[in-house]
Amino acid sequence: MSKVFNKKVIWITGASRGIGASIALKLAKTDAILALSARTLKSFNKLKKELTNYKNVHILPCDVSVPEEVHNVNEKISDKLGNVDILINNAGVAKFKPFNEFTIDDFYEIIYPNLFGNFLCSKFVLPSMLEKKKGMIINIISVAAEKTFTGSALYSASKAGVLAMSRSMREDLRVKGIKVIDILPGATETELWNEKSRDKFGWRMMNPDNLAGVIIDVLKKSLSDNLMIEEVIVRPQLGDLS
């Protein structure tokens, strides 16, 4: 077991699959105490089998777009494991289609978990971090926050909102000892993409395990008190999908 985190409590949202699951599997092999959340416990069925032997992993259901659920999960983590030292905001959804085909329901379905959910999780973990004058919030965003892609109006809007909020948050909180770090990945082979897209472009996409390795390297280096890695952009070797 790698002993670099000194039993820090790390909460990963959207941890049941994709990038979140890859981060969780790697961190499970360290001395960190992990709280993993996703919308339903059922979504963890596959990952649970791989985490069976790790006693430092705790799984909780949480819809990050619902204030009461985020509040309750943060309270459960604090009561059972200790206050959150590191929050990894990874939960998110995507829909890709022309703007004229989006509905009002689509707007809420994407903006609420991606932007509002990020706000809620960050807001609820902050009081204990401010009290300790120490903590870390890592936001897994997307290159779509800054680059225009067709069919991506709502997803890009949600991620651009997170990036703008995160940058302002960082300036508010850095003097209080809290680090806010943005990770902007390019196309990664996860279930965020439909099967047709993965079949066509999967060979060009990044492997989520490799990306998770980069994120954990950033996390480890950020444990130093006197530096903050602010933003990291990671793209496939051949660049963005077109």
PDB file of N, CA and C in Angstrom, residues 112-156:
ATOM      1  N   TYR A 112     -27.890  20.963 -14.342  1.00  0.00           N
ATOM      2  CA  TYR A 112     -28.017  20.728 -12.902  1.00  0.00           C
ATOM      3  C   TYR A 112     -26.906  19.846 -12.340  1.00  0.00           C
ATOM      4  N   PRO A 113     -26.696  18.624 -12.855  1.00  0.00           N
ATOM      5  CA  PRO A 113     -25.603  17.823 -12.276  1.00  0.00           C
ATOM      6  C   PRO A 113     -24.222  18.389 -12.566  1.00  0.00           C
ATOM      7  N   ASN A 114     -24.018  18.912 -13.759  1.00  0.00           N
ATOM      8  CA  ASN A 114     -22.669  19.345 -14.145  1.00  0.00           C
ATOM      9  C   ASN A 114     -22.220  20.627 -13.451  1.00  0.00           C
ATOM     10  N   LEU A 115     -23.092  21.614 -13.397  1.00  0.00           N
ATOM     11  CA  LEU A 115     -22.723  22.918 -12.823  1.00  0.00           C
ATOM     12  C   LEU A 115     -23.230  23.079 -11.393  1.00  0.00           C
ATOM     13  N   PHE A 116     -24.519  22.908 -11.198  1.00  0.00           N
ATOM     14  CA  PHE A 116     -25.102  23.062  -9.861  1.00  0.00           C
ATOM     15  C   PHE A 116     -24.534  22.013  -8.909  1.00  0.00           C
ATOM     16  N   GLY A 117     -24.356  20.786  -9.413  1.00  0.00           N
ATOM     17  CA  GLY A 117     -23.799  19.713  -8.585  1.00  0.00           C
ATOM     18  C   GLY A 117     -22.392  20.028  -8.123  1.00  0.00           C
ATOM     19  N   ASN A 118     -21.597  20.587  -9.012  1.00  0.00           N
ATOM     20  CA  ASN A 118     -20.232  20.989  -8.654  1.00  0.00           C
ATOM     21  C   ASN A 118     -20.260  22.056  -7.558  1.00  0.00           C
ATOM     22  N   PHE A 119     -21.142  23.023  -7.737  1.00  0.00           N
ATOM     23  CA  PHE A 119     -21.305  24.089  -6.741  1.00  0.00           C
ATOM     24  C   PHE A 119     -21.692  23.514  -5.378  1.00  0.00           C
ATOM     25  N   LEU A 120     -22.691  22.610  -5.380  1.00  0.00           N
ATOM     26  CA  LEU A 120     -23.188  22.061  -4.118  1.00  0.00           C
ATOM     27  C   LEU A 120     -22.111  21.294  -3.356  1.00  0.00           C
ATOM     28  N   CYS A 121     -21.438  20.379  -4.051  1.00  0.00           N
ATOM     29  CA  CYS A 121     -20.419  19.561  -3.376  1.00  0.00           C
ATOM     30  C   CYS A 121     -19.305  20.436  -2.819  1.00  0.00           C
ATOM     31  N   SER A 122     -18.868  21.403  -3.614  1.00  0.00           N
ATOM     32  CA  SER A 122     -17.809  22.310  -3.159  1.00  0.00           C
ATOM     33  C   SER A 122     -18.276  23.121  -1.954  1.00  0.00           C
ATOM     34  N   LYS A 123     -19.499  23.613  -2.027  1.00  0.00           N
ATOM     35  CA  LYS A 123     -20.055  24.452  -0.962  1.00  0.00           C
ATOM     36  C   LYS A 123     -20.137  23.704   0.366  1.00  0.00           C
ATOM     37  N   PHE A 124     -20.570  22.439   0.314  1.00  0.00           N
ATOM     38  CA  PHE A 124     -20.786  21.699   1.557  1.00  0.00           C
ATOM     39  C   PHE A 124     -19.493  21.213   2.206  1.00  0.00           C
ATOM     40  N   VAL A 125     -18.441  20.985   1.429  1.00  0.00           N
ATOM     41  CA  VAL A 125     -17.183  20.537   2.051  1.00  0.00           C
ATOM     42  C   VAL A 125     -16.335  21.712   2.549  1.00  0.00           C
ATOM     43  N   LEU A 126     -16.636  22.906   2.083  1.00  0.00           N
ATOM     44  CA  LEU A 126     -15.775  24.058   2.379  1.00  0.00           C
ATOM     45  C   LEU A 126     -15.676  24.455   3.861  1.00  0.00           C
ATOM     46  N   PRO A 127     -16.772  24.443   4.629  1.00  0.00           N
ATOM     47  CA  PRO A 127     -16.654  24.917   6.014  1.00  0.00           C
ATOM     48  C   PRO A 127     -15.544  24.234   6.812  1.00  0.00           C
ATOM     49  N   SER A 128     -15.438  22.921   6.713  1.00  0.00           N
ATOM     50  CA  SER A 128     -14.393  22.220   7.479  1.00  0.00           C
ATOM     51  C   SER A 128     -13.007  22.524   6.921  1.00  0.00           C
ATOM     52  N   MET A 129     -12.906  22.713   5.602  1.00  0.00           N
ATOM     53  CA  MET A 129     -11.619  23.079   5.002  1.00  0.00           C
ATOM     54  C   MET A 129     -11.192  24.471   5.467  1.00  0.00           C
ATOM     55  N   LEU A 130     -12.147  25.388   5.508  1.00  0.00           N
ATOM     56  CA  LEU A 130     -11.843  26.755   5.950  1.00  0.00           C
ATOM     57  C   LEU A 130     -11.412  26.771   7.416  1.00  0.00           C
ATOM     58  N   GLU A 131     -12.043  25.920   8.206  1.00  0.00           N
ATOM     59  CA  GLU A 131     -11.693  25.838   9.626  1.00  0.00           C
ATOM     60  C   GLU A 131     -10.256  25.343   9.810  1.00  0.00           C
ATOM     61  N   LYS A 132      -9.865  24.358   8.977  1.00  0.00           N
ATOM     62  CA  LYS A 132      -8.499  23.801   9.064  1.00  0.00           C
ATOM     63  C   LYS A 132      -7.473  24.648   8.320  1.00  0.00           C
ATOM     64  N   LYS A 133      -8.002  25.559   7.449  1.00  0.00           N
ATOM     65  CA  LYS A 133      -7.134  26.339   6.553  1.00  0.00           C
ATOM     66  C   LYS A 133      -6.326  25.403   5.659  1.00  0.00           C
ATOM     67  N   LYS A 134      -7.001  24.357   5.199  1.00  0.00           N
ATOM     68  CA  LYS A 134      -6.328  23.359   4.370  1.00  0.00           C
ATOM     69  C   LYS A 134      -7.391  22.530   3.661  1.00  0.00           C
ATOM     70  N   GLY A 135      -7.127  22.176   2.409  1.00  0.00           N
ATOM     71  CA  GLY A 135      -8.049  21.333   1.662  1.00  0.00           C
ATOM     72  C   GLY A 135      -7.775  21.441   0.177  1.00  0.00           C
ATOM     73  N   MET A 136      -8.407  20.560  -0.568  1.00  0.00           N
ATOM     74  CA  MET A 136      -8.178  20.537  -2.011  1.00  0.00           C
ATOM     75  C   MET A 136      -9.481  20.171  -2.722  1.00  0.00           C
ATOM     76  N   ILE A 137      -9.804  20.924  -3.759  1.00  0.00           N
ATOM     77  CA  ILE A 137     -10.957  20.622  -4.616  1.00  0.00           C
ATOM     78  C   ILE A 137     -10.430  20.461  -6.033  1.00  0.00           C
ATOM     79  N   ILE A 138     -10.635  19.278  -6.586  1.00  0.00           N
ATOM     80  CA  ILE A 138     -10.199  19.000  -7.954  1.00  0.00           C
ATOM     81  C   ILE A 138     -11.438  18.872  -8.831  1.00  0.00           C
ATOM     82  N   ASN A 139     -11.533  19.714  -9.835  1.00  0.00           N
ATOM     83  CA  ASN A 139     -12.675  19.702 -10.744  1.00  0.00           C
ATOM     84  C   ASN A 139     -12.288  19.055 -12.067  1.00  0.00           C
ATOM     85  N   ILE A 140     -12.932  17.929 -12.364  1.00  0.00           N
ATOM     86  CA  ILE A 140     -12.717  17.271 -13.650  1.00  0.00           C
ATOM     87  C   ILE A 140     -13.680  17.931 -14.636  1.00  0.00           C
ATOM     88  N   ILE A 141     -13.152  18.705 -15.552  1.00  0.00           N
ATOM     89  CA  ILE A 141     -14.002  19.534 -16.421  1.00  0.00           C
ATOM     90  C   ILE A 141     -13.971  18.953 -17.841  1.00  0.00           C
ATOM     91  N   SER A 142     -13.484  19.663 -18.818  1.00  0.00           N
ATOM     92  CA  SER A 142     -13.407  19.173 -20.200  1.00  0.00           C
ATOM     93  C   SER A 142     -12.791  20.257 -21.067  1.00  0.00           C
ATOM     94  N   VAL A 143     -12.107  19.852 -22.125  1.00  0.00           N
ATOM     95  CA  VAL A 143     -11.612  20.852 -23.082  1.00  0.00           C
ATOM     96  C   VAL A 143     -12.778  21.572 -23.748  1.00  0.00           C
ATOM     97  N   ALA A 144     -13.987  20.978 -23.674  1.00  0.00           N
ATOM     98  CA  ALA A 144     -15.182  21.617 -24.243  1.00  0.00           C
ATOM     99  C   ALA A 144     -15.568  22.878 -23.483  1.00  0.00           C
ATOM    100  N   ALA A 145     -14.953  23.110 -22.332  1.00  0.00           N
ATOM    101  CA  ALA A 145     -15.197  24.353 -21.594  1.00  0.00           C
ATOM    102  C   ALA A 145     -14.618  25.550 -22.329  1.00  0.00           C
ATOM    103  N   GLU A 146     -13.601  25.301 -23.173  1.00  0.00           N
ATOM    104  CA  GLU A 146     -12.917  26.397 -23.862  1.00  0.00           C
ATOM    105  C   GLU A 146     -12.972  26.289 -25.383  1.00  0.00           C
ATOM    106  N   LYS A 147     -13.194  25.102 -25.904  1.00  0.00           N
ATOM    107  CA  LYS A 147     -13.185  24.911 -27.351  1.00  0.00           C
ATOM    108  C   LYS A 147     -14.586  24.578 -27.850  1.00  0.00           C
ATOM    109  N   THR A 148     -14.939  25.107 -29.008  1.00  0.00           N
ATOM    110  CA  THR A 148     -16.267  24.901 -29.572  1.00  0.00           C
ATOM    111  C   THR A 148     -16.340  23.594 -30.349  1.00  0.00           C
ATOM    112  N   PHE A 149     -17.372  22.802 -30.054  1.00  0.00           N
ATOM    113  CA  PHE A 149     -17.646  21.566 -30.790  1.00  0.00           C
ATOM    114  C   PHE A 149     -19.106  21.580 -31.224  1.00  0.00           C
ATOM    115  N   THR A 150     -19.397  21.063 -32.394  1.00  0.00           N
ATOM    116  CA  THR A 150     -20.790  20.974 -32.838  1.00  0.00           C
ATOM    117  C   THR A 150     -21.548  19.985 -31.952  1.00  0.00           C
ATOM    118  N   GLY A 151     -22.831  20.263 -31.759  1.00  0.00           N
ATOM    119  CA  GLY A 151     -23.690  19.356 -30.996  1.00  0.00           C
ATOM    120  C   GLY A 151     -23.450  19.379 -29.503  1.00  0.00           C
ATOM    121  N   SER A 152     -22.662  20.342 -29.034  1.00  0.00           N
ATOM    122  CA  SER A 152     -22.214  20.315 -27.638  1.00  0.00           C
ATOM    123  C   SER A 152     -22.628  21.556 -26.852  1.00  0.00           C
ATOM    124  N   ALA A 153     -23.687  22.231 -27.292  1.00  0.00           N
ATOM    125  CA  ALA A 153     -24.034  23.529 -26.696  1.00  0.00           C
ATOM    126  C   ALA A 153     -24.247  23.449 -25.187  1.00  0.00           C
ATOM    127  N   LEU A 154     -25.084  22.526 -24.739  1.00  0.00           N
ATOM    128  CA  LEU A 154     -25.400  22.472 -23.313  1.00  0.00           C
ATOM    129  C   LEU A 154     -24.255  21.889 -22.493  1.00  0.00           C
ATOM    130  N   TYR A 155     -23.616  20.860 -23.004  1.00  0.00           N
ATOM    131  CA  TYR A 155     -22.480  20.268 -22.289  1.00  0.00           C
ATOM    132  C   TYR A 155     -21.366  21.304 -22.150  1.00  0.00           C
ATOM    133  N   SER A 156     -21.056  21.991 -23.244  1.00  0.00           N
ATOM    134  CA  SER A 156     -20.007  23.014 -23.205  1.00  0.00           C
ATOM    135  C   SER A 156     -20.378  24.153 -22.262  1.00  0.00           C
TER     136      SER A 156
END
